[in-house]
Coordinates of C-alpha atoms in Angstrom, one line a residue:
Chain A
X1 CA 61.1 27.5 91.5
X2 CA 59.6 30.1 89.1
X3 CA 62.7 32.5 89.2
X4 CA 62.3 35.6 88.8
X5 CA 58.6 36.9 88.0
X6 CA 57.9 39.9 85.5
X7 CA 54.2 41.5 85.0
X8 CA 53.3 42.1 82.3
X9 CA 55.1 40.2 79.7
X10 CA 53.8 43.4 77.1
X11 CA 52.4 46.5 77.5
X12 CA 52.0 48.9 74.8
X13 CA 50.3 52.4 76.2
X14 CA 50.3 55.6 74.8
X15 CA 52.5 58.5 75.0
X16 CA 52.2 60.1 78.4
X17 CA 50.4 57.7 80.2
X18 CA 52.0 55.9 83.3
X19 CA 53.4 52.7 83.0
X20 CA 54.3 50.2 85.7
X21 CA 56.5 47.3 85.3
X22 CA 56.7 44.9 88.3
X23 CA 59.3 41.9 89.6
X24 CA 59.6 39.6 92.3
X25 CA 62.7 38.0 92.7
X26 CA 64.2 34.7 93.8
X27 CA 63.4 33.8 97.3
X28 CA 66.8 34.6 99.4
X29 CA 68.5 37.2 96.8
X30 CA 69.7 39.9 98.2
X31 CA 70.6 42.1 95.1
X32 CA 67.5 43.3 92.6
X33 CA 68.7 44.6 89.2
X34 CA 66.8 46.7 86.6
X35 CA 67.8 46.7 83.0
X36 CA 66.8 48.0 79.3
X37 CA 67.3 46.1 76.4
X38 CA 67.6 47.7 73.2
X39 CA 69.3 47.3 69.6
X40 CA 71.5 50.2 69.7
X41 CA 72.4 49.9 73.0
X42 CA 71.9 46.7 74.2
X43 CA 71.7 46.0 77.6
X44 CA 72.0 48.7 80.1
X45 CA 71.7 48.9 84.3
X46 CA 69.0 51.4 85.4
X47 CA 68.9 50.7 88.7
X48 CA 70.1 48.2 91.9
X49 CA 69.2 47.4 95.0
X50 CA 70.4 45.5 98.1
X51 CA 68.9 44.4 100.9
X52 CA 66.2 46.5 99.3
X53 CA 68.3 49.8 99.3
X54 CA 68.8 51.4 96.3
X55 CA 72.6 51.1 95.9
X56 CA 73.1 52.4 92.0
X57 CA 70.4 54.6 90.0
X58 CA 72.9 56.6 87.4
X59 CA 71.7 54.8 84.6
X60 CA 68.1 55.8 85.4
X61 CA 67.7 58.0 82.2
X62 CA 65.3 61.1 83.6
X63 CA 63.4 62.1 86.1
X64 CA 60.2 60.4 84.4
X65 CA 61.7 57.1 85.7
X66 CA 61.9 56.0 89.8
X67 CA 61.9 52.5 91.5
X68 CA 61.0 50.9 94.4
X69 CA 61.6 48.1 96.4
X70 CA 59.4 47.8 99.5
X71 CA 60.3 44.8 100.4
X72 CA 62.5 42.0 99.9
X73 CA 59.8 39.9 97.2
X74 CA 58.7 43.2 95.1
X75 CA 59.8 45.8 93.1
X76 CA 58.4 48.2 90.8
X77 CA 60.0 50.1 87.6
X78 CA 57.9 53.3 86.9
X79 CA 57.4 55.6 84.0
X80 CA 55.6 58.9 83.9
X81 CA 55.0 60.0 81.7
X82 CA 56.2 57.7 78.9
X83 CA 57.6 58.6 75.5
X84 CA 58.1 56.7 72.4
X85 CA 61.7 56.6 73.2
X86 CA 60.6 54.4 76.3
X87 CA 60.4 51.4 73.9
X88 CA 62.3 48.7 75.3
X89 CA 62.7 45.2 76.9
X90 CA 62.6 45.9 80.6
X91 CA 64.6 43.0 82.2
X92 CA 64.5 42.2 86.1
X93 CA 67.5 40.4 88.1
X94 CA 68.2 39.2 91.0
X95 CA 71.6 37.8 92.7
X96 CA 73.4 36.7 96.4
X97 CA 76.3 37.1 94.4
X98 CA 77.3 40.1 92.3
X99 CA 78.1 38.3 89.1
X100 CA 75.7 35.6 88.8
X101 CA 72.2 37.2 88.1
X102 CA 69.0 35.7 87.4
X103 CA 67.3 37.6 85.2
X104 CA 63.3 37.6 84.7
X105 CA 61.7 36.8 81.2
X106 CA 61.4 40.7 80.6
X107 CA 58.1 42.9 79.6
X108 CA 58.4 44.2 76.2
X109 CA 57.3 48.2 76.3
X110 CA 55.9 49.4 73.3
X111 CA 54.8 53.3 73.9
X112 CA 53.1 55.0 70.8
Chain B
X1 CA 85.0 54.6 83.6
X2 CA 84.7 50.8 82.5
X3 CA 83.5 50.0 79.1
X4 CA 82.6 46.8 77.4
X5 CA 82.8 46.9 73.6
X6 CA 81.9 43.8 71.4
X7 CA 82.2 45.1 68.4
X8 CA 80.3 42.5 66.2
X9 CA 76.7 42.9 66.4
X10 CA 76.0 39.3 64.4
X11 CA 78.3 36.6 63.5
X12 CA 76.9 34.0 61.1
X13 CA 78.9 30.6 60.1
X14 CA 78.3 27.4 59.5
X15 CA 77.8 24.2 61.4
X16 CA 81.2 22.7 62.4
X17 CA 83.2 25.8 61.9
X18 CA 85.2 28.0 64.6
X19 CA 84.0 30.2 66.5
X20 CA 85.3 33.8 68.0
X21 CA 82.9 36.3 69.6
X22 CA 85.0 39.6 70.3
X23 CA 85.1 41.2 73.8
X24 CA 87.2 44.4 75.0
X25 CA 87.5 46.0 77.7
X26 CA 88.4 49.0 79.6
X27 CA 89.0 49.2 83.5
X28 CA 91.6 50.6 85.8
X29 CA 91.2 47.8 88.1
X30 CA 91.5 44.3 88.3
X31 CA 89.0 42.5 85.8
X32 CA 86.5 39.9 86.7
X33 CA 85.0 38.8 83.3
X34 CA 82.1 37.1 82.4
X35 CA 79.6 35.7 79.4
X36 CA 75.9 35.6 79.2
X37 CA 73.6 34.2 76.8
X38 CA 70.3 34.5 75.6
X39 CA 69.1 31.6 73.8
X40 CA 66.0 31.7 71.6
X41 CA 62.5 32.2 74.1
X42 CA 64.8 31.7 77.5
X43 CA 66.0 34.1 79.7
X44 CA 69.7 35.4 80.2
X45 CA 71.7 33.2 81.7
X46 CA 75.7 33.5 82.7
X47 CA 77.8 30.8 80.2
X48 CA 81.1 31.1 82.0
X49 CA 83.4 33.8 84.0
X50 CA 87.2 33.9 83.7
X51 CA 88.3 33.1 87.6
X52 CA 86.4 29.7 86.8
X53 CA 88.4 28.5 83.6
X54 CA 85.7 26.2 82.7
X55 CA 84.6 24.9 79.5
X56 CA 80.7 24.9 79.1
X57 CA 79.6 23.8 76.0
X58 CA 82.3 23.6 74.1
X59 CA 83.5 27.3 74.8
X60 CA 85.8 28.8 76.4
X61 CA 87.4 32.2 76.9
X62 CA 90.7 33.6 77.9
X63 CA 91.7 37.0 79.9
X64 CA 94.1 39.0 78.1
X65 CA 95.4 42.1 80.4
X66 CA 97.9 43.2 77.1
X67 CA 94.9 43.1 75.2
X68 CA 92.6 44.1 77.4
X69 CA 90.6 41.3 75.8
X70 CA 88.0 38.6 76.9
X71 CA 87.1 36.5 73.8
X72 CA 84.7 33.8 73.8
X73 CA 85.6 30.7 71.4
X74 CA 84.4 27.0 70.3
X75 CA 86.4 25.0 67.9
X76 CA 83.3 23.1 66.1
X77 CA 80.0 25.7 65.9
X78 CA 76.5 23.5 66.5
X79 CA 73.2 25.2 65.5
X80 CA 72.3 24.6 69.4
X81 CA 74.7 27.4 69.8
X82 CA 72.7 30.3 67.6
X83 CA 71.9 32.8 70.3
X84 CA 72.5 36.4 71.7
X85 CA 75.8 36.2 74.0
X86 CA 76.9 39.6 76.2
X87 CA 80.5 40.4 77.7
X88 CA 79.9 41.7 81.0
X89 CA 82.9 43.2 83.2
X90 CA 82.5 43.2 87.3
X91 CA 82.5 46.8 88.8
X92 CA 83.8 45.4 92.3
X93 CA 83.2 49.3 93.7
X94 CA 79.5 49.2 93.3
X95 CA 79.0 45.4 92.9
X96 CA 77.6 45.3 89.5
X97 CA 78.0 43.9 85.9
X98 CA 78.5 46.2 82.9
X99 CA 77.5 44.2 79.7
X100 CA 79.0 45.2 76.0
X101 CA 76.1 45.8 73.8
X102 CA 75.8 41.7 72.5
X103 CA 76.8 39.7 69.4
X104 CA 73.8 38.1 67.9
X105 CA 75.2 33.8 66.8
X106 CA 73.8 32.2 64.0
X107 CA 75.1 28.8 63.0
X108 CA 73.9 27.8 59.6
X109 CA 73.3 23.7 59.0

């Protein structure tokens, strides 16, 4: 099993351009998890889904980001347009149960 | 609102010595209280949660409602152990983790 699968592993774009960060999670999970990682504030929940329903989205930061889940094996973190600020580690999880969340290797985001 | 705060953003000691990564928390509920770790070039993984008790690795970690603490320990530090390790606290309303902001471990030989 390849767990959960992140494209791409980097992207570095420039400011105002769209950026799309894609997962697909573990066969069977039920829960899908998107999270920034960053120094100052380390890891933080944008968005979660179940059963591919978005369940969560107040730590989405602005308008310029939005997910989707169209089905149960895909998922898709958007940003438009980016900013410098945007600079992160994007992490995807996935879970049956709340707690215990497999997380995907992350893409690092590097907007100039 | 619930809040995780680890206050320590890297703990450094050497190989052999004790080790105590801080966690606090805040929630007007009932807690459910977990670690994660990040070890070097591998994903983030959960090391333990409270309800279990367990004892992976060598560590170990205690609920403390007076203190509203959750801190993670091992009595003999191994290099193996240098990694980035989150406190995460169970929101049972909505069904999801909030993590603290991570300690970063580095044992020393």
């Amino acid at each position: 099993d390849a767990g959960v699968i992140q494209s791409p592993r980097h992207e570095v774009t420039e400011m105002g351009q769209e950026v799309t960060l894609r997962c697909k999670p573990i066969s069977g999970h039920n829960s899908l998890f998107w999270y920034r990682q960053t120094m100052m504030r380390g890891l933080e929940l944008l968005i979660y889904f179940n059963n591919n329903v978005p369940i969560d989205d107040s730590g989405m930061p602005e308008d310029r980001f939005s997910a989707k889940m169209p089905n149960a094996s895909f998922s898709t973190l958007k940003i438009q347009p980016s900013e410098p600020r945007d600079s992160a580690v994007y992490f995807c999880a996935s879970s049956r149960t709340a707690y215990e969340q497999y997380f995907g290797p992350g893409t690092r985001l590097t907007v100039t | 609102a619930q809040r995780v705060t680890q206050p320590e953003k890297l703990l450094s000691v050497f190989k052999g010595a004790p080790v105590e990564l801080k966690c606090n928390y805040s929630y007007s509920g009932s807690p459910e209280l977990f670690w994660y770790v990040q070890y070097s070039r591998q994903r983030l993984q959960l090391l333990l949660r409270h309800i279990s008790r367990e004892s992976i690795k060598g560590f170990t970690a205690d609920l403390n409602k007076g203190e509203t603490s959750f801190h993670l320990k091992k009595p003999f530090a191994q290099e193996e152990d240098s990694a980035m390790y989150y406190c995460a606290l169970m929101n049972t309303g909505f069904q999801k983790l909030v993590f603290g902001t991570g300690t970063r471990l580095l044992v020393s030989p």
